[in-house]
Coordinates of C-alpha atoms in Angstrom, one line a residue:
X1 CA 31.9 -16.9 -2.1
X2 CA 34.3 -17.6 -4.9
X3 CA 35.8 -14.7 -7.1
X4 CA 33.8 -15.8 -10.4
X5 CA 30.8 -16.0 -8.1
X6 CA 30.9 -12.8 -6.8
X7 CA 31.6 -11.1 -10.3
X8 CA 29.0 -12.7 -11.6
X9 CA 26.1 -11.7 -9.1
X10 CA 27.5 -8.4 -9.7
X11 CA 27.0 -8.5 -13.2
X12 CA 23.6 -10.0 -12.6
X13 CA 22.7 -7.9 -9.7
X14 CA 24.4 -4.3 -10.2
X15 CA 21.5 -2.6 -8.0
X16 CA 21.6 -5.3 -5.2
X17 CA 25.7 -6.2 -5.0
X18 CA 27.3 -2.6 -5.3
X19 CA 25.6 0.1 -2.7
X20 CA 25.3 3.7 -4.0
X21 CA 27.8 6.3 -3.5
X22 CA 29.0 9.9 -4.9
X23 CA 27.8 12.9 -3.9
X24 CA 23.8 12.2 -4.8
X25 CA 24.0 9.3 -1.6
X26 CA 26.0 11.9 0.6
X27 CA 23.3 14.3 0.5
X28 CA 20.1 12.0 0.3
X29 CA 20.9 9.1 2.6
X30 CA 20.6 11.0 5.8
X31 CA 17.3 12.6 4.7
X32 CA 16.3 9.2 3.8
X33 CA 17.5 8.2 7.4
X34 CA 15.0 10.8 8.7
X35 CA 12.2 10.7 6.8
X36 CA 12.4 6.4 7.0
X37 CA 12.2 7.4 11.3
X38 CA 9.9 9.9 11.3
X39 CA 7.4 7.9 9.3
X40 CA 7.9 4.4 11.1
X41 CA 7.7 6.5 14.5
X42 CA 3.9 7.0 13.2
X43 CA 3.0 3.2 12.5
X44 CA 2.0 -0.3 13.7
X45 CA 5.7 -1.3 13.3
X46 CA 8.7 -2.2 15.2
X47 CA 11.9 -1.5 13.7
X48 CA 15.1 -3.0 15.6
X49 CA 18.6 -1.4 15.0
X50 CA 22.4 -2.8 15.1
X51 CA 23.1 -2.0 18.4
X52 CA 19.5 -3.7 20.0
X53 CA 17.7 -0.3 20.1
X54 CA 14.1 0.1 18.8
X55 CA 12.2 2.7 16.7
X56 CA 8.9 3.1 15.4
X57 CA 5.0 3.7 17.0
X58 CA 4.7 -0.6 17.3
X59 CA 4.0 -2.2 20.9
X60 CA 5.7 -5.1 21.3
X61 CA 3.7 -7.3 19.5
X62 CA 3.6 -5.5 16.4
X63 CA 5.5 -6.4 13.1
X64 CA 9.2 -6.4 13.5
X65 CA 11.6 -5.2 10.8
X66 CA 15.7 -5.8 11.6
X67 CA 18.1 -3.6 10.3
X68 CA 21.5 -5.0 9.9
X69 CA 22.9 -2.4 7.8
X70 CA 21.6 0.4 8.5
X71 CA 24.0 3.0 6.3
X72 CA 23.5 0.8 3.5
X73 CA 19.6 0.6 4.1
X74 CA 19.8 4.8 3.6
X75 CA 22.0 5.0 1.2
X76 CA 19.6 2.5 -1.3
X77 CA 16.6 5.0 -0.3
X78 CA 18.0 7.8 -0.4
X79 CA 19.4 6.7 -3.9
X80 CA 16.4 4.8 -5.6
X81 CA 13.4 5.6 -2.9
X82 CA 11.0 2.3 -3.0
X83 CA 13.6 0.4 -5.7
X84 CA 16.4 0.9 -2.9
X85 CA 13.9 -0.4 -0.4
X86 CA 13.6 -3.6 -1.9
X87 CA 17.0 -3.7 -3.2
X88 CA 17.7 -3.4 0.6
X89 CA 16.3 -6.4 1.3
X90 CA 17.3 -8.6 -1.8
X91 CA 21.0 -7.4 -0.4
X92 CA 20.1 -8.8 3.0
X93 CA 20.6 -5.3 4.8
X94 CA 16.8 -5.8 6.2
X95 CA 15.2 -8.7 7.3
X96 CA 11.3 -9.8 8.9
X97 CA 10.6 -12.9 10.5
X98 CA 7.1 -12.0 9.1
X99 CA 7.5 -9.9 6.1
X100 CA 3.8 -9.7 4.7
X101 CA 3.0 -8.2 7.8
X102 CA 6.1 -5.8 7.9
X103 CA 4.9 -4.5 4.1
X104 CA 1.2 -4.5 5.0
X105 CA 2.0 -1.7 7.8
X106 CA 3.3 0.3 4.3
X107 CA 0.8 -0.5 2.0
X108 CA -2.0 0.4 4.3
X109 CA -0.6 3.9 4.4
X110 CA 1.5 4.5 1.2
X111 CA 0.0 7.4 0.6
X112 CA 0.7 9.1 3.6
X113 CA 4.0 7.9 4.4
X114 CA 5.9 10.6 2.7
X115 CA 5.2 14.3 2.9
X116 CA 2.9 16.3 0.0
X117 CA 5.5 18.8 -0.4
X118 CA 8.1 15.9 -1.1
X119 CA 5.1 13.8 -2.8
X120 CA 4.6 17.0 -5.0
X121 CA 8.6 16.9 -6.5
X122 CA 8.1 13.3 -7.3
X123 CA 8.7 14.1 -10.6
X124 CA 12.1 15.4 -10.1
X125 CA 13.6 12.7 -8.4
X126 CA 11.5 9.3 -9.2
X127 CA 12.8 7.2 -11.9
X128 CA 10.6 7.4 -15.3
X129 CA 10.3 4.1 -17.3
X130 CA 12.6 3.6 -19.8
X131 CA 11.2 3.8 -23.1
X132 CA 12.6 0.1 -24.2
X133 CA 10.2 -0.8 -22.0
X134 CA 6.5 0.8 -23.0
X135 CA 4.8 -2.0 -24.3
X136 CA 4.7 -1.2 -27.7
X137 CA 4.5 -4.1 -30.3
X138 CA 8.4 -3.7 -31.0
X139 CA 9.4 -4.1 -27.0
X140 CA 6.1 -6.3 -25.6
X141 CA 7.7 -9.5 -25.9
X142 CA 10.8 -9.0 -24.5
X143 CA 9.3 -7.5 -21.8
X144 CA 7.1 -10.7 -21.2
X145 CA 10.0 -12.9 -21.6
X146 CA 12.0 -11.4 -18.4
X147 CA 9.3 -12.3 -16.5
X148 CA 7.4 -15.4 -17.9
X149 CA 10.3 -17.1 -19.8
X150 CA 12.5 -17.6 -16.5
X151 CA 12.1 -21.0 -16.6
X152 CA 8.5 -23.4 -16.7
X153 CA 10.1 -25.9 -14.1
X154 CA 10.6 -22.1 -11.5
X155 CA 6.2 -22.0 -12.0
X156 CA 6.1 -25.5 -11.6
X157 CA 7.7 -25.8 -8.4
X158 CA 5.3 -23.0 -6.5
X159 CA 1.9 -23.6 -8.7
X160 CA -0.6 -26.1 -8.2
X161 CA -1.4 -29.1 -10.7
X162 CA -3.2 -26.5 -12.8
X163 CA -0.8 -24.1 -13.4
X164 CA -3.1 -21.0 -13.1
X165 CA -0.7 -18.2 -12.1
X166 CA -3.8 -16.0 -11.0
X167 CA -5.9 -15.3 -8.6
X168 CA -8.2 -18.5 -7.0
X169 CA -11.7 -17.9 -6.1
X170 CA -12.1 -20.2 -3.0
X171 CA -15.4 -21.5 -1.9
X172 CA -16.9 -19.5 1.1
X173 CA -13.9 -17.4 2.0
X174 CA -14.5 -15.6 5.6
X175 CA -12.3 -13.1 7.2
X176 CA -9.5 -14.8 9.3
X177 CA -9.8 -18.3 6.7
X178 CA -6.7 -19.4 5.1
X179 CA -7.6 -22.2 2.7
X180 CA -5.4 -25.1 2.4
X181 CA -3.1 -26.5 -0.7
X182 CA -5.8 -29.2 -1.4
X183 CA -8.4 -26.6 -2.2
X184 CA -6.0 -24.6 -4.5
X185 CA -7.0 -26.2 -7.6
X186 CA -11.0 -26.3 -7.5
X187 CA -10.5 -23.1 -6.5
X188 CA -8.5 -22.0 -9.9
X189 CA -11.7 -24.0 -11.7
X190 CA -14.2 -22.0 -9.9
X191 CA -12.1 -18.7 -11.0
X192 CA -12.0 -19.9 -14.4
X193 CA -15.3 -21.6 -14.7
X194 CA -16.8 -18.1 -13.3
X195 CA -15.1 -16.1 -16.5
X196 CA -16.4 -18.9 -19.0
X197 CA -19.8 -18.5 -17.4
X198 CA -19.8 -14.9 -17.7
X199 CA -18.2 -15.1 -21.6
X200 CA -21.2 -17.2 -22.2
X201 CA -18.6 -20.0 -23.4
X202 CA -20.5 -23.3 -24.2
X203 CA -20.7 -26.1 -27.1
X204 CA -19.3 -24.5 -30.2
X205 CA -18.6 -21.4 -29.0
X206 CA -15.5 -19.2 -30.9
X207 CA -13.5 -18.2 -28.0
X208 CA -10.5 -15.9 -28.3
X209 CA -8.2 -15.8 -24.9
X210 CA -5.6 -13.4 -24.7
X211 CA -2.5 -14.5 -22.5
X212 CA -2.3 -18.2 -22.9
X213 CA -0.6 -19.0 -19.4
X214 CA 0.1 -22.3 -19.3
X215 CA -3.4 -23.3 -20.9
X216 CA -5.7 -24.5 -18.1
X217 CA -8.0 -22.0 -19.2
X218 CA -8.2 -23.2 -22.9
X219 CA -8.5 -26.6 -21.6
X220 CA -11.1 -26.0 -19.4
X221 CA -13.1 -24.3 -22.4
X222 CA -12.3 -26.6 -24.8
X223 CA -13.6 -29.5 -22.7
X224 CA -17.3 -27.5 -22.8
X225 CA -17.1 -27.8 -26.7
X226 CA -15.1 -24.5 -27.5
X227 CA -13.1 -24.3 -30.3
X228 CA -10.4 -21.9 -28.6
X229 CA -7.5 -19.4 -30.4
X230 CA -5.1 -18.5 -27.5
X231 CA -2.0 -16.1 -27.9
X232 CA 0.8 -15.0 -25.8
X233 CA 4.3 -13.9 -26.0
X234 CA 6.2 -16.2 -24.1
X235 CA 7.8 -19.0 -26.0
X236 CA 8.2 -21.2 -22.7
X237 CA 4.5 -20.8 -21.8
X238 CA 3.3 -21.6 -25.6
X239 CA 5.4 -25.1 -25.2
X240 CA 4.3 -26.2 -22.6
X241 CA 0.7 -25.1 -22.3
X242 CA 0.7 -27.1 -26.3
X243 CA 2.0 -30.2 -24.3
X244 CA -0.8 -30.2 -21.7
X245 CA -3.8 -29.4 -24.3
X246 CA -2.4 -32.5 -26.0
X247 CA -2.0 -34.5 -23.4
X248 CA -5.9 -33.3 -22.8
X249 CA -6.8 -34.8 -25.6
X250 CA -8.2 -31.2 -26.9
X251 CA -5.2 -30.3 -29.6
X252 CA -7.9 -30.3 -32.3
X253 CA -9.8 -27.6 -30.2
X254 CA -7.1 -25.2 -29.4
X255 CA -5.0 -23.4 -31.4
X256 CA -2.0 -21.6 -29.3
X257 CA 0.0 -18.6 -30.9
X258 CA 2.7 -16.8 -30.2
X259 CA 1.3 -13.5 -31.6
X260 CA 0.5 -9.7 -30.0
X261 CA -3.1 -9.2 -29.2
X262 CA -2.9 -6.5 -31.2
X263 CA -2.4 -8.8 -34.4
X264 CA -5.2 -11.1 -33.8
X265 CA -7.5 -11.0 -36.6
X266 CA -11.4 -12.6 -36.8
X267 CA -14.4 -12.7 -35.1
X268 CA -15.6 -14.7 -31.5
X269 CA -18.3 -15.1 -29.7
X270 CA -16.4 -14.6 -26.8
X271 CA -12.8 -13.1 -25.5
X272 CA -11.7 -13.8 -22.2
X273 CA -8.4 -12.4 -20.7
X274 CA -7.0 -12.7 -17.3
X275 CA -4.8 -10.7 -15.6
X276 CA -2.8 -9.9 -18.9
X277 CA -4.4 -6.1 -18.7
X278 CA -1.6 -5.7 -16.1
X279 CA 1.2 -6.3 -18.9
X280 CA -0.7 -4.1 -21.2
X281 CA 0.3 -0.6 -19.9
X282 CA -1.4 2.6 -19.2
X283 CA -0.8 3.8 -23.1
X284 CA -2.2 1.0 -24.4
X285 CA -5.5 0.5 -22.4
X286 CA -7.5 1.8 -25.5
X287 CA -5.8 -0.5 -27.9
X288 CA -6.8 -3.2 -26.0
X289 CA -10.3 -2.8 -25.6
X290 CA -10.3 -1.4 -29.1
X291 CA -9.3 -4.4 -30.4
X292 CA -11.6 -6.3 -28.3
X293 CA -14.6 -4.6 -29.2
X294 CA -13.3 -5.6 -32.9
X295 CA -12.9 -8.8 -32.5
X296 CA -16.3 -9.7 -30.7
X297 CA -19.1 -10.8 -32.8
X298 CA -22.4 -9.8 -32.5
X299 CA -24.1 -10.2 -29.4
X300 CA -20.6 -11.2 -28.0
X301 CA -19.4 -10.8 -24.5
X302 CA -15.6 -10.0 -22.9
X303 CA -14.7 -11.3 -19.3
X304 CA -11.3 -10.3 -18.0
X305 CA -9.6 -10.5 -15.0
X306 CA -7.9 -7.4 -13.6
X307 CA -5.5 -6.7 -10.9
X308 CA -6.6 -2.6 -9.6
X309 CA -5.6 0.2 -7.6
X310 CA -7.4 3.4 -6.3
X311 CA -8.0 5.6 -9.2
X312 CA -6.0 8.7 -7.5
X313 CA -2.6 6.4 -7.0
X314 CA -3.4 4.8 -10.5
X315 CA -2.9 8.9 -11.2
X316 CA -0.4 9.4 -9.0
X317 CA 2.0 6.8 -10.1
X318 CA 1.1 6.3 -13.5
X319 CA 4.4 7.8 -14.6
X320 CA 6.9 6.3 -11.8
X321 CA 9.5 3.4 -12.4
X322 CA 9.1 1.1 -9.8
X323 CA 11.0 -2.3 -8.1
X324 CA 8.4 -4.1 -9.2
X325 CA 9.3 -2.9 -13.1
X326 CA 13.0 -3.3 -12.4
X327 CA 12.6 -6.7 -11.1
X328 CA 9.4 -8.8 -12.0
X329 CA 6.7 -7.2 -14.0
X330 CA 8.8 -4.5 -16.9
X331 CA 6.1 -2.2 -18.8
X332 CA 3.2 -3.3 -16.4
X333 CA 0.9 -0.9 -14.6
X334 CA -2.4 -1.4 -12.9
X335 CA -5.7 -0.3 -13.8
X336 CA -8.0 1.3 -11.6
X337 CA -11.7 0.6 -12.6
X338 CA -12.9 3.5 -12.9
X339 CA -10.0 3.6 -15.5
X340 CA -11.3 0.6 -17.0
X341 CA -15.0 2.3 -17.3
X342 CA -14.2 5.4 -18.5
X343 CA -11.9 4.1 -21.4
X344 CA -14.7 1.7 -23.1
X345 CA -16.8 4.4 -22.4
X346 CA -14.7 6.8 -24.0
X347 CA -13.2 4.3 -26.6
X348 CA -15.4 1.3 -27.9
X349 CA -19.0 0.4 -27.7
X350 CA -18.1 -1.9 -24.8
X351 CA -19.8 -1.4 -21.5
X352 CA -18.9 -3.2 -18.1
X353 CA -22.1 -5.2 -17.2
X354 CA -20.9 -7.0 -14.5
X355 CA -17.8 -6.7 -11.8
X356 CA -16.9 -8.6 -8.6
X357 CA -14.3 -7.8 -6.2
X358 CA -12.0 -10.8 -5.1
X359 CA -8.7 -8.9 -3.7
X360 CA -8.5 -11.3 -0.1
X361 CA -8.7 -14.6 -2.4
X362 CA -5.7 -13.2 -3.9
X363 CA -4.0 -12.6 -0.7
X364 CA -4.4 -16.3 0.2
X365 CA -3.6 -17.1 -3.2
X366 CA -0.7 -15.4 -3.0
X367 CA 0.1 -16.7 1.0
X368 CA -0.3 -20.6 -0.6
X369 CA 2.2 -19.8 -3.6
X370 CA 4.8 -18.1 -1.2
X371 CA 4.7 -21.1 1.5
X372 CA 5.5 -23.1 -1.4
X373 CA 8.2 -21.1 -3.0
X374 CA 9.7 -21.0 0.7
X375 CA 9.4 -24.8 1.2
X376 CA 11.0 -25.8 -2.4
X377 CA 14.2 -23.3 -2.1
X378 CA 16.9 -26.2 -2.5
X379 CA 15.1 -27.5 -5.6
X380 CA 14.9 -23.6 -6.7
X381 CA 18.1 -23.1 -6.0
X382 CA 19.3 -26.4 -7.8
X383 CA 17.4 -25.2 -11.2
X384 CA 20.1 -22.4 -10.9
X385 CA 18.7 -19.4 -9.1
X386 CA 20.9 -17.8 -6.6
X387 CA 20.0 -16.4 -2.8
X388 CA 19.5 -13.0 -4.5
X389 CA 16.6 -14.1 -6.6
X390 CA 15.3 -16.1 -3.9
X391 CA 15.1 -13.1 -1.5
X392 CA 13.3 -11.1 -4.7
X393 CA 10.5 -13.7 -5.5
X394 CA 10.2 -14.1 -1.5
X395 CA 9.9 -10.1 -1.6
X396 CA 7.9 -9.9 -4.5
X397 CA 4.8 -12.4 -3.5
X398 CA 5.0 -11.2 0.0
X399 CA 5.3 -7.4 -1.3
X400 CA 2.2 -8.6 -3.6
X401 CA 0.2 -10.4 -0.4
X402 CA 0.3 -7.3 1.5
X403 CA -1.5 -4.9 -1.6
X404 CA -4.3 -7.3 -1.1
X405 CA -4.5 -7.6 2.8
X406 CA -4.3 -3.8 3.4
X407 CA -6.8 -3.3 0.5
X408 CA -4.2 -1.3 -1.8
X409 CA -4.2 -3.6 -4.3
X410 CA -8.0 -5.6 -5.9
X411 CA -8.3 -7.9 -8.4
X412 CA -12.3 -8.1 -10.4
X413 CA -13.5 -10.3 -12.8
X414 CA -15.2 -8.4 -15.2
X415 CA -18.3 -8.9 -17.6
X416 CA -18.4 -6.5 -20.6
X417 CA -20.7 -6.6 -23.9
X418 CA -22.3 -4.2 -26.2
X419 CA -24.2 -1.1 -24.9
X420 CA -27.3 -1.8 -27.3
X421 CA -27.3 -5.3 -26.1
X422 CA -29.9 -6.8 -23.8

């Protein structure tokens, strides 16, 4: 690696390209050393050191994690916690010839894996989220653009044809199935399709979707006779979802803008949102359905789609900074739904209806976009993104794949209207 190169992956990587020192790292990287051994000791795992020795409870054919760096490893943790853990790997100081499996072994039992007395000082040694990044109308879209704005041909290269970066809903999905690339886009249709259904979208319907994406949805909506307003804050995704309505045919339909949700103005007969509650942030969770509940017209229905987590680690981590803020999602935060009950209940005259659990279609949704993302890496790398941010998305989608398998993480689709409606 070249001088210039090297300065500027540290520039771009600061976290990932410089380990930790000072006296903070001399006292916590050998606790983190301990408490990383004492906990694996205890789980499903294999964990393979320098010098060819093995720790952790795993039998041989359990999920193996390789250590090559095994001070560096402790001194990210003991620094950062979870962020230094997936630094760790983006600096290559970790690897896993299987690394969904590796993270499911964690997710199943995150909340367990580090003591309560510890759990109980979280607060003292946990990153907080900086406050540029609370989604408040003034920071929103630049938090949006880290993530969405990276570049449309990135998406392109690990989507499908329909460019639906959300959960599928495949067609008959059984335990053990892994559905193929040649179902993926019926089975982004049957997602969408579903919400429409549910929205009571249909010929002349006044349908407000919030978080654009890359405008299969409006397309798809438009196509039953919708007239559609969509909004989003990503300047990438409003171009080129605004090519591919026209290229529809449906330009006269759709009207795409790049405006806060919280600005929309009028009345529809239908709002459908999909996995934009994410982005939203814990604060905000009453705006948002406030401003739905304002926005529906009479006798009008909300579907949204929503990524969840157990209500008591919704609580539990509703005020920690995270790898995934740091890295992918800034300002985001999950829902649980009994958070998303009790604020329309508390909040609007909204009531959830209807709700369906779909959390192992996104794990093979999530499977199908990393195999691709893994398959495409020169043309990745020749758009410009270096082995760093290569090893992050890989982290990332895997990291995401094992919430869903070990039943951490859910995604719903749900129905709300009115409370006096029948």
């Amino acid at each position: 690696m070249t001088t210039m190169t090297r300065n500027a992956q540290v520039e771009r990587w600061p976290g990932v390209t410089t380990v930790p020192s000072g006296p903070k790292v001399r006292v916590a990287s050998p606790v983190a050393r301990a408490l990383f051994h004492k906990a694996v000791a205890r789980l499903p795992l294999r964990v393979q050191m320098p010098g060819g020795e093995f720790s952790g409870g795993g039998s041989p054919d359990s999920p193996l994690m390789v250590i090559h760096r095994p001070d560096d490893f402790a001194a990210r943790v003991g620094d950062s916690g979870l962020i230094g853990f997936g630094e760790s790997y983006m600096a290559g100081d970790w690897e896993a010839s299987d690394l969904t499996a590796v993270l499911e072994v964690f997710a199943s039992r995150v909340a367990t894996l580090i003591p309560d007395f510890l759990q109980r000082l979280r607060g003292l040694y946990v990153p907080k989220q900086p406050r540029s990044e609370r989604n408040s109308t003034q920071n929103t879209r630049s938090n949006i653009a880290r993530h969405y704005d990276l570049s449309n041909e990135l998406f392109e290269l690990f989507l499908d044809g329909t460019m639906t970066y959300s959960s599928a809903l495949f067609d008959d999905l059984s335990v053990g199935d892994s559905p193929s690339w040649d179902v993926f886009a019926a089975a982004q249709h049957r997602k969408i399709d579903r919400l429409l259904d549910g929205a009571g979208v249909g010929p002349g319907s006044r349908l407000l979707e919030i978080g654009t994406g890359w405008g299969e949805l409006a397309i798809r909506a438009a196509q039953r006779g919708a007239m559609v307003s969509s909004v989003t804050l990503s300047v990438e995704q409003q171009e080129l979802a605004a090519k591919r309505i026209s290229a529809a045919g449906l330009a006269d339909r759709v009207q795409i803008d790049l405006l806060d949700y919280r600005l929309v103005q009028g009345e529809y007969d239908a709002v459908v949102s999909v996995e934009m509650i994410e982005a939203v942030g814990h604060q905000y969770w009453g705006s948002y359905f406030q401003k739905i509940d304002s926005l529906l017209a009479p006798g009008g229905r909300a579907a949204i789609q929503a990524i969840t987590m157990p209500h008591d680690r919704m609580l539990a981590t509703r005020n920690t900074y995270t790898w995934v803020h740091k890295y992918i999602f800034p300002g985001g935060f999950l829902p649980s739904v009994r958070a998303i009950e009790d604020v329309t209940e508390r909040m609007t005259t909204l009531r959830v209806r209807e709700r369906m659990s779909m959390g192992d279609h996104y794990a093979q949704t999530l499977r199908l976009w990393d195999e691709r993302f893994s398959a495409r890496a020169e043309e990745v790398a020749a758009l410009g993104f270096d082995d760093v941010f290569a090893r992050m998305w890989h982290f990332y989608l895997c990291y995401s794949e094992a919430g869903f398998r070990s039943g951490y993480l859910d995604v719903q689709q749900v129905i709300l209207d009115r409370r006096n409606q029948r």
